[in-house]
Coordinates of C-alpha atoms in Angstrom, one line a residue:
M1 CA -9.5 85.1 -44.3
N2 CA -11.5 88.1 -43.1
F3 CA -13.1 88.3 -39.7
V4 CA -16.8 88.0 -41.1
T5 CA -16.0 84.9 -42.7
M6 CA -14.2 83.5 -39.9
S7 CA -17.0 84.4 -37.4
G8 CA -19.4 82.7 -39.5
V9 CA -17.2 79.4 -39.5
L10 CA -16.8 79.7 -35.7
D11 CA -20.5 80.0 -35.3
S12 CA -21.3 77.3 -37.6
G13 CA -19.2 74.9 -35.7
L14 CA -20.6 75.8 -32.3
L15 CA -24.1 75.3 -33.8
V16 CA -23.4 72.1 -35.3
R17 CA -21.9 70.8 -32.2
A18 CA -25.1 72.1 -30.1
I19 CA -27.5 70.2 -32.5
K20 CA -25.4 66.8 -32.1
L21 CA -25.3 67.4 -28.3
I22 CA -29.1 67.8 -28.0
V23 CA -30.1 65.1 -30.3
G24 CA -27.7 62.6 -28.4
L25 CA -29.0 63.8 -25.0
V26 CA -32.5 63.5 -26.0
A27 CA -31.9 60.0 -27.1
T28 CA -30.3 59.3 -23.9
I29 CA -33.4 60.7 -22.0
H30 CA -35.7 58.4 -24.3
T31 CA -33.8 55.5 -23.5
A32 CA -33.8 56.1 -20.0
G33 CA -37.4 56.0 -20.1
G34 CA -38.3 59.9 -19.8
A35 CA -40.4 61.6 -22.2
S36 CA -40.4 58.6 -24.8
R37 CA -43.4 59.8 -26.7
T38 CA -42.0 63.3 -27.3
K39 CA -40.8 63.4 -30.9
V40 CA -37.7 65.1 -31.7
R41 CA -36.2 65.5 -35.3
D42 CA -32.7 64.4 -36.0
R43 CA -31.0 67.4 -37.6
R44 CA -27.5 66.0 -37.4
R45 CA -26.9 64.9 -41.0
A46 CA -28.5 68.2 -42.2
A47 CA -26.4 70.3 -39.9
G48 CA -23.2 68.5 -41.1
R49 CA -24.1 68.8 -44.7
R50 CA -24.4 72.7 -44.2
A51 CA -21.1 72.9 -42.3
R52 CA -19.2 71.0 -44.9
S53 CA -20.7 73.2 -47.6
I54 CA -19.4 76.4 -45.7
S55 CA -15.7 75.2 -46.5
A56 CA -16.5 74.7 -50.1
H57 CA -17.7 78.4 -50.2
L58 CA -14.8 79.7 -48.4
K59 CA -12.7 78.5 -51.3
L60 CA -14.4 81.0 -53.4
R61 CA -12.7 84.1 -51.6
N62 CA -15.2 86.6 -52.9
D63 CA -18.1 88.7 -51.6
D64 CA -20.4 85.9 -52.6
A65 CA -18.6 83.5 -50.4
K66 CA -19.3 85.9 -47.6
A67 CA -22.9 86.0 -48.3
A68 CA -23.4 82.4 -48.9
V69 CA -21.3 81.5 -45.6
L70 CA -23.7 84.0 -43.6
A71 CA -26.7 82.6 -45.2
I72 CA -25.7 78.9 -44.4
T73 CA -24.8 80.1 -40.8
G74 CA -28.6 81.6 -40.7
E75 CA -29.9 78.2 -41.7
L76 CA -28.0 76.6 -39.0
A77 CA -29.1 78.7 -36.4
D78 CA -32.7 78.1 -37.5
M79 CA -32.2 74.6 -37.2
A80 CA -30.7 74.9 -33.8
E81 CA -33.7 76.9 -32.6
A82 CA -35.8 74.2 -33.8
S83 CA -33.8 71.5 -32.0
I84 CA -33.9 73.8 -28.9
A85 CA -37.6 74.0 -28.9
E86 CA -38.2 70.4 -29.2
A87 CA -35.5 69.4 -26.7
T88 CA -37.3 71.9 -24.2
R89 CA -40.5 70.0 -24.4
V90 CA -38.6 66.9 -23.8
A91 CA -37.0 68.2 -20.8
V92 CA -40.4 69.5 -19.5
N93 CA -42.0 65.9 -19.9
A94 CA -38.8 64.1 -18.6
R95 CA -39.0 66.2 -15.4
R96 CA -42.7 65.2 -15.1
A97 CA -41.5 61.5 -15.4
L98 CA -38.9 62.2 -12.9
A99 CA -41.4 63.4 -10.6
R100 CA -43.7 60.6 -11.1
Q101 CA -41.1 58.1 -10.4
G102 CA -39.7 59.8 -7.3
D103 CA -36.8 58.0 -5.8
T104 CA -36.9 55.1 -8.1
A105 CA -35.9 57.1 -11.1
P106 CA -32.8 55.9 -12.8
G107 CA -29.7 58.1 -12.1
R108 CA -28.8 58.4 -15.9
L109 CA -32.2 59.8 -16.6
R110 CA -31.6 62.6 -13.7
A111 CA -28.3 63.2 -15.0
S112 CA -29.2 63.5 -18.7
V113 CA -32.0 66.0 -17.8
A114 CA -29.7 68.1 -16.0
E115 CA -27.3 68.3 -18.8
L116 CA -29.9 68.9 -21.3
D117 CA -30.8 72.0 -19.4
V118 CA -27.4 73.1 -19.3
I119 CA -26.7 72.5 -23.1
L120 CA -30.1 74.2 -23.8
G121 CA -29.1 77.3 -22.3
R122 CA -25.7 77.3 -24.0
A123 CA -27.0 76.6 -27.3
S124 CA -29.8 79.6 -26.9
R125 CA -27.0 81.8 -26.2
V126 CA -24.9 80.6 -29.2
V127 CA -28.0 81.1 -31.4
A128 CA -28.6 84.8 -30.0
Q129 CA -24.9 85.5 -30.7
T130 CA -25.1 84.3 -34.1

């Protein structure tokens, strides 16, 4: 397997993982009562479908497979960017809810918002590198 194809596979795995983490953390924040009205689209199934289609294209072993893998990786990057943008709005609104609640805010909400900030930074870096 050549480097370009392998790089696309690695990037796609990281992008799918980032999308799954973002959606999961947003669900936790919603459950904990932060930013419950801020909508986020669940892209986990679509991302998984595209990641699985990469392995099908890799079996072809030709230049068309490289182009297909890079195109699918680009789609995954676009999906990750959209998830990051939506999750950023959730983080802003959740921080606003934390400020309103003050010391009575649930610890799970505080931890989830802090973890979401870290994941958003890392996911943005992966998208930029992709």
